[in-house]
């Protein structure tokens, strides 16, 4: 897979997000703010890994959840790529010089009122972090092969106010990846084609 990962990423269209999630009543006709996350990929001897964060437990939105670094677009941001890189640098201290943007995935709306654009980027293997503990409690790497393996992905049906939708869950190393982060990872299944 390693020799094909980046070419598939650049040349193939990702699968779409869960149609039941996109049909959630709070996501239809919503007034969304723009946001971007970095989907950071780093090459290791064993293959490619994703760099993920665990959000700080005191945050009002999504406390302690596993996520990609990112956040809302600020007025001075030049582009969504700039937003993702800036937020990554602010949250976990990866210097922009270590980040090489590769592809933009489909935008996904969130029930917290954002339209999030994932920016896939290759991270220099010698990167270092400087965590802002006001936003993030930790970072970790997880092998892409594990995360996109259908055997490691679970779907759970949620019933909420006459609406049914599926949530994707990906367990990894005593952590549970779910929500928008899991949707983005699941949409990356196309890179193994």
PDB file of C-alpha atoms in Angstrom:
ATOM      1  CA  UNK A   1       0.000   0.000   0.000  1.00  0.00           C
ATOM      2  CA  UNK A   2       2.784   2.456   0.795  1.00  0.00           C
ATOM      3  CA  UNK A   3       3.880   2.897  -2.810  1.00  0.00           C
ATOM      4  CA  UNK A   4       0.316   3.555  -3.922  1.00  0.00           C
ATOM      5  CA  UNK A   5      -1.010   5.636  -1.024  1.00  0.00           C
ATOM      6  CA  UNK A   6      -0.032   9.091  -2.197  1.00  0.00           C
ATOM      7  CA  UNK A   7      -0.822   8.488  -5.863  1.00  0.00           C
ATOM      8  CA  UNK A   8      -4.287   7.163  -4.975  1.00  0.00           C
ATOM      9  CA  UNK A   9      -4.818  10.101  -2.664  1.00  0.00           C
ATOM     10  CA  UNK A  10      -3.984  12.576  -5.401  1.00  0.00           C
ATOM     11  CA  UNK A  11      -5.648  10.816  -8.338  1.00  0.00           C
ATOM     12  CA  UNK A  12      -8.866   9.293  -6.959  1.00  0.00           C
ATOM     13  CA  UNK A  13     -12.014  10.828  -5.569  1.00  0.00           C
ATOM     14  CA  UNK A  14     -12.780   9.968  -1.927  1.00  0.00           C
ATOM     15  CA  UNK A  15     -15.965   8.149  -1.034  1.00  0.00           C
ATOM     16  CA  UNK A  16     -18.672  10.406   0.340  1.00  0.00           C
ATOM     17  CA  UNK A  17     -19.674  10.734   3.953  1.00  0.00           C
ATOM     18  CA  UNK A  18     -22.568   8.831   5.501  1.00  0.00           C
ATOM     19  CA  UNK A  19     -25.781   9.885   3.760  1.00  0.00           C
ATOM     20  CA  UNK A  20     -27.759   9.377   6.963  1.00  0.00           C
ATOM     21  CA  UNK A  21     -25.415  11.733   8.819  1.00  0.00           C
ATOM     22  CA  UNK A  22     -25.654  14.355   6.083  1.00  0.00           C
ATOM     23  CA  UNK A  23     -29.468  14.117   6.264  1.00  0.00           C
ATOM     24  CA  UNK A  24     -29.553  14.903   9.998  1.00  0.00           C
ATOM     25  CA  UNK A  25     -32.192  17.656  10.569  1.00  0.00           C
ATOM     26  CA  UNK A  26     -29.661  20.029  12.155  1.00  0.00           C
ATOM     27  CA  UNK A  27     -27.497  19.837   9.034  1.00  0.00           C
ATOM     28  CA  UNK A  28     -30.170  20.698   6.498  1.00  0.00           C
ATOM     29  CA  UNK A  29     -30.539  24.393   5.656  1.00  0.00           C
ATOM     30  CA  UNK A  30     -28.118  25.290   8.400  1.00  0.00           C
ATOM     31  CA  UNK A  31     -26.157  28.500   8.698  1.00  0.00           C
ATOM     32  CA  UNK A  32     -22.629  27.146   8.912  1.00  0.00           C
ATOM     33  CA  UNK A  33     -19.302  28.754   9.706  1.00  0.00           C
ATOM     34  CA  UNK A  34     -16.287  27.648   7.672  1.00  0.00           C
ATOM     35  CA  UNK A  35     -13.577  25.548   9.281  1.00  0.00           C
ATOM     36  CA  UNK A  36     -10.693  23.365   8.169  1.00  0.00           C
ATOM     37  CA  UNK A  37      -8.803  20.460   9.691  1.00  0.00           C
ATOM     38  CA  UNK A  38      -5.444  19.053   8.724  1.00  0.00           C
ATOM     39  CA  UNK A  39      -5.353  15.326   8.009  1.00  0.00           C
ATOM     40  CA  UNK A  40      -1.642  14.893   8.737  1.00  0.00           C
ATOM     41  CA  UNK A  41       0.093  11.850   7.254  1.00  0.00           C
ATOM     42  CA  UNK A  42       3.631  10.892   8.238  1.00  0.00           C
ATOM     43  CA  UNK A  43       5.698   8.117   6.619  1.00  0.00           C
ATOM     44  CA  UNK A  44       7.301   5.637   8.989  1.00  0.00           C
ATOM     45  CA  UNK A  45       9.288   2.445   8.325  1.00  0.00           C
ATOM     46  CA  UNK A  46       6.133   0.409   8.960  1.00  0.00           C
ATOM     47  CA  UNK A  47       3.974   2.512   6.623  1.00  0.00           C
ATOM     48  CA  UNK A  48       1.958   5.709   6.753  1.00  0.00           C
ATOM     49  CA  UNK A  49       0.459   7.006  10.003  1.00  0.00           C
ATOM     50  CA  UNK A  50      -2.121   9.659  10.762  1.00  0.00           C
ATOM     51  CA  UNK A  51      -1.338  12.178  13.481  1.00  0.00           C
ATOM     52  CA  UNK A  52      -4.363  12.654  15.737  1.00  0.00           C
ATOM     53  CA  UNK A  53      -5.065  14.756  18.804  1.00  0.00           C
ATOM     54  CA  UNK A  54      -7.097  14.242  21.931  1.00  0.00           C
ATOM     55  CA  UNK A  55      -8.964  17.430  22.739  1.00  0.00           C
ATOM     56  CA  UNK A  56      -8.595  18.966  26.179  1.00  0.00           C
ATOM     57  CA  UNK A  57     -11.186  17.719  28.718  1.00  0.00           C
ATOM     58  CA  UNK A  58     -12.299  21.221  29.767  1.00  0.00           C
ATOM     59  CA  UNK A  59     -13.391  22.353  26.281  1.00  0.00           C
ATOM     60  CA  UNK A  60     -17.049  23.257  25.819  1.00  0.00           C
ATOM     61  CA  UNK A  61     -17.386  21.492  22.458  1.00  0.00           C
ATOM     62  CA  UNK A  62     -16.254  17.886  21.984  1.00  0.00           C
ATOM     63  CA  UNK A  63     -14.172  17.599  25.194  1.00  0.00           C
ATOM     64  CA  UNK A  64     -11.633  14.734  25.250  1.00  0.00           C
ATOM     65  CA  UNK A  65     -12.636  13.556  21.777  1.00  0.00           C
ATOM     66  CA  UNK A  66     -10.098  12.324  19.254  1.00  0.00           C
ATOM     67  CA  UNK A  67      -9.774  14.767  16.383  1.00  0.00           C
ATOM     68  CA  UNK A  68      -7.599  16.205  13.684  1.00  0.00           C
ATOM     69  CA  UNK A  69      -5.969  19.555  14.401  1.00  0.00           C
ATOM     70  CA  UNK A  70      -7.970  22.432  12.982  1.00  0.00           C
ATOM     71  CA  UNK A  71     -10.571  25.071  13.617  1.00  0.00           C
ATOM     72  CA  UNK A  72     -12.636  27.922  12.268  1.00  0.00           C
ATOM     73  CA  UNK A  73     -11.529  30.244   9.511  1.00  0.00           C
ATOM     74  CA  UNK A  74     -10.185  33.547  10.820  1.00  0.00           C
ATOM     75  CA  UNK A  75     -10.486  36.827   8.853  1.00  0.00           C
ATOM     76  CA  UNK A  76      -6.722  36.923   8.165  1.00  0.00           C
ATOM     77  CA  UNK A  77      -6.604  33.377   6.747  1.00  0.00           C
ATOM     78  CA  UNK A  78      -5.721  33.376   3.055  1.00  0.00           C
ATOM     79  CA  UNK A  79      -7.375  30.011   2.330  1.00  0.00           C
ATOM     80  CA  UNK A  80      -8.729  26.863   3.951  1.00  0.00           C
ATOM     81  CA  UNK A  81      -5.257  25.357   3.593  1.00  0.00           C
ATOM     82  CA  UNK A  82      -3.871  28.324   5.511  1.00  0.00           C
ATOM     83  CA  UNK A  83      -6.509  27.794   8.223  1.00  0.00           C
ATOM     84  CA  UNK A  84      -5.611  24.110   8.624  1.00  0.00           C
ATOM     85  CA  UNK A  85      -1.873  24.809   8.782  1.00  0.00           C
ATOM     86  CA  UNK A  86      -2.283  27.759  11.171  1.00  0.00           C
ATOM     87  CA  UNK A  87      -4.532  25.796  13.521  1.00  0.00           C
ATOM     88  CA  UNK A  88      -2.168  22.801  13.464  1.00  0.00           C
ATOM     89  CA  UNK A  89       0.732  25.047  14.393  1.00  0.00           C
ATOM     90  CA  UNK A  90      -1.285  26.740  17.165  1.00  0.00           C
ATOM     91  CA  UNK A  91      -2.700  23.516  18.644  1.00  0.00           C
ATOM     92  CA  UNK A  92       0.198  21.086  18.394  1.00  0.00           C
ATOM     93  CA  UNK A  93       3.167  23.165  17.286  1.00  0.00           C
ATOM     94  CA  UNK A  94       4.042  21.480  13.997  1.00  0.00           C
ATOM     95  CA  UNK A  95       5.897  24.156  12.036  1.00  0.00           C
ATOM     96  CA  UNK A  96       4.411  25.104   8.638  1.00  0.00           C
ATOM     97  CA  UNK A  97       7.742  24.207   6.971  1.00  0.00           C
ATOM     98  CA  UNK A  98       7.094  20.562   7.958  1.00  0.00           C
ATOM     99  CA  UNK A  99       3.630  20.486   6.324  1.00  0.00           C
ATOM    100  CA  UNK A 100       3.126  19.740   2.610  1.00  0.00           C
ATOM    101  CA  UNK A 101      -0.563  20.005   1.589  1.00  0.00           C
ATOM    102  CA  UNK A 102      -1.589  17.292  -0.874  1.00  0.00           C
ATOM    103  CA  UNK A 103      -5.351  17.244  -1.343  1.00  0.00           C
ATOM    104  CA  UNK A 104      -8.620  18.740  -0.212  1.00  0.00           C
ATOM    105  CA  UNK A 105     -11.370  16.263   0.732  1.00  0.00           C
ATOM    106  CA  UNK A 106     -15.109  16.891   0.535  1.00  0.00           C
ATOM    107  CA  UNK A 107     -16.504  19.391   3.015  1.00  0.00           C
ATOM    108  CA  UNK A 108     -18.520  17.870   5.861  1.00  0.00           C
ATOM    109  CA  UNK A 109     -21.093  19.721   7.991  1.00  0.00           C
ATOM    110  CA  UNK A 110     -21.149  19.249  11.753  1.00  0.00           C
ATOM    111  CA  UNK A 111     -24.023  19.450  14.208  1.00  0.00           C
ATOM    112  CA  UNK A 112     -22.040  22.122  16.069  1.00  0.00           C
ATOM    113  CA  UNK A 113     -22.579  24.491  13.119  1.00  0.00           C
ATOM    114  CA  UNK A 114     -19.436  24.212  10.998  1.00  0.00           C
ATOM    115  CA  UNK A 115     -18.704  23.132   7.451  1.00  0.00           C
ATOM    116  CA  UNK A 116     -15.329  21.458   7.835  1.00  0.00           C
ATOM    117  CA  UNK A 117     -12.924  21.036   4.938  1.00  0.00           C
ATOM    118  CA  UNK A 118     -10.281  18.335   5.516  1.00  0.00           C
ATOM    119  CA  UNK A 119      -6.850  19.154   4.064  1.00  0.00           C
ATOM    120  CA  UNK A 120      -4.653  16.076   3.624  1.00  0.00           C
ATOM    121  CA  UNK A 121      -0.973  16.870   4.118  1.00  0.00           C
ATOM    122  CA  UNK A 122       2.310  15.012   4.259  1.00  0.00           C
ATOM    123  CA  UNK A 123       4.248  15.793   7.433  1.00  0.00           C
ATOM    124  CA  UNK A 124       8.036  15.642   7.577  1.00  0.00           C
ATOM    125  CA  UNK A 125       9.056  12.574   9.591  1.00  0.00           C
ATOM    126  CA  UNK A 126      11.270  14.756  11.808  1.00  0.00           C
ATOM    127  CA  UNK A 127       8.387  16.923  13.008  1.00  0.00           C
ATOM    128  CA  UNK A 128       8.151  17.923  16.647  1.00  0.00           C
ATOM    129  CA  UNK A 129       5.148  19.028  18.665  1.00  0.00           C
ATOM    130  CA  UNK A 130       4.568  21.801  21.171  1.00  0.00           C
ATOM    131  CA  UNK A 131       1.075  21.140  22.508  1.00  0.00           C
ATOM    132  CA  UNK A 132      -1.238  23.973  23.549  1.00  0.00           C
ATOM    133  CA  UNK A 133      -2.791  22.267  26.583  1.00  0.00           C
ATOM    134  CA  UNK A 134      -5.595  24.811  26.538  1.00  0.00           C
ATOM    135  CA  UNK A 135      -6.897  23.037  23.424  1.00  0.00           C
ATOM    136  CA  UNK A 136      -5.257  19.610  23.219  1.00  0.00           C
ATOM    137  CA  UNK A 137      -4.316  17.101  25.915  1.00  0.00           C
ATOM    138  CA  UNK A 138      -2.135  14.833  23.723  1.00  0.00           C
ATOM    139  CA  UNK A 139      -1.160  13.723  20.234  1.00  0.00           C
ATOM    140  CA  UNK A 140      -0.531  10.252  18.878  1.00  0.00           C
ATOM    141  CA  UNK A 141       0.132   8.457  15.613  1.00  0.00           C
ATOM    142  CA  UNK A 142      -2.034   5.641  14.293  1.00  0.00           C
ATOM    143  CA  UNK A 143      -1.323   3.446  11.247  1.00  0.00           C
ATOM    144  CA  UNK A 144      -3.581   4.299   8.320  1.00  0.00           C
ATOM    145  CA  UNK A 145      -3.781   0.582   7.481  1.00  0.00           C
ATOM    146  CA  UNK A 146      -5.449  -0.044  10.851  1.00  0.00           C
ATOM    147  CA  UNK A 147      -7.770   2.963  10.716  1.00  0.00           C
ATOM    148  CA  UNK A 148      -9.169   2.347   7.237  1.00  0.00           C
ATOM    149  CA  UNK A 149      -9.459  -1.428   7.603  1.00  0.00           C
ATOM    150  CA  UNK A 150     -13.203  -2.234   7.487  1.00  0.00           C
ATOM    151  CA  UNK A 151     -12.632  -4.895  10.179  1.00  0.00           C
ATOM    152  CA  UNK A 152     -11.742  -2.086  12.601  1.00  0.00           C
ATOM    153  CA  UNK A 153     -14.716   0.125  11.739  1.00  0.00           C
ATOM    154  CA  UNK A 154     -18.042  -0.143  13.535  1.00  0.00           C
ATOM    155  CA  UNK A 155     -21.330   1.552  12.682  1.00  0.00           C
ATOM    156  CA  UNK A 156     -23.923   2.301  15.307  1.00  0.00           C
ATOM    157  CA  UNK A 157     -27.494   3.386  14.531  1.00  0.00           C
ATOM    158  CA  UNK A 158     -28.583   6.458  16.491  1.00  0.00           C
ATOM    159  CA  UNK A 159     -32.255   7.365  16.877  1.00  0.00           C
ATOM    160  CA  UNK A 160     -32.856  11.028  17.658  1.00  0.00           C
ATOM    161  CA  UNK A 161     -36.137  12.926  17.328  1.00  0.00           C
ATOM    162  CA  UNK A 162     -37.644  10.770  14.575  1.00  0.00           C
ATOM    163  CA  UNK A 163     -34.375  10.602  12.679  1.00  0.00           C
ATOM    164  CA  UNK A 164     -32.027   7.647  12.330  1.00  0.00           C
ATOM    165  CA  UNK A 165     -28.405   8.054  11.401  1.00  0.00           C
ATOM    166  CA  UNK A 166     -25.236   6.008  11.535  1.00  0.00           C
ATOM    167  CA  UNK A 167     -22.194   6.916  13.569  1.00  0.00           C
ATOM    168  CA  UNK A 168     -18.835   5.414  12.692  1.00  0.00           C
ATOM    169  CA  UNK A 169     -16.529   4.260  15.485  1.00  0.00           C
ATOM    170  CA  UNK A 170     -12.883   3.218  15.105  1.00  0.00           C
ATOM    171  CA  UNK A 171     -11.218   1.821  18.240  1.00  0.00           C
ATOM    172  CA  UNK A 172      -7.456   2.229  18.456  1.00  0.00           C
ATOM    173  CA  UNK A 173      -5.088   1.653  21.382  1.00  0.00           C
ATOM    174  CA  UNK A 174      -7.706   2.158  24.135  1.00  0.00           C
ATOM    175  CA  UNK A 175      -9.044   5.243  22.334  1.00  0.00           C
ATOM    176  CA  UNK A 176     -12.290   5.633  20.418  1.00  0.00           C
ATOM    177  CA  UNK A 177     -12.336   7.682  17.235  1.00  0.00           C
ATOM    178  CA  UNK A 178     -15.840   8.684  16.184  1.00  0.00           C
ATOM    179  CA  UNK A 179     -17.948  11.521  14.771  1.00  0.00           C
ATOM    180  CA  UNK A 180     -16.566  13.768  12.053  1.00  0.00           C
ATOM    181  CA  UNK A 181     -13.014  12.472  12.542  1.00  0.00           C
ATOM    182  CA  UNK A 182     -14.138   8.879  11.940  1.00  0.00           C
ATOM    183  CA  UNK A 183     -16.217  10.002   8.934  1.00  0.00           C
ATOM    184  CA  UNK A 184     -13.157  11.651   7.388  1.00  0.00           C
ATOM    185  CA  UNK A 185     -11.004   8.576   8.016  1.00  0.00           C
ATOM    186  CA  UNK A 186     -13.727   6.298   6.635  1.00  0.00           C
ATOM    187  CA  UNK A 187     -13.920   8.459   3.489  1.00  0.00           C
ATOM    188  CA  UNK A 188     -10.215   7.773   2.964  1.00  0.00           C
ATOM    189  CA  UNK A 189     -10.910   4.065   2.330  1.00  0.00           C
ATOM    190  CA  UNK A 190     -10.527   4.793  -1.384  1.00  0.00           C
ATOM    191  CA  UNK A 191      -6.745   5.071  -1.033  1.00  0.00           C
ATOM    192  CA  UNK A 192      -6.455   1.297  -0.753  1.00  0.00           C
ATOM    193  CA  UNK A 193      -8.228   0.705  -4.070  1.00  0.00           C
TER     194      UNK A 193
END
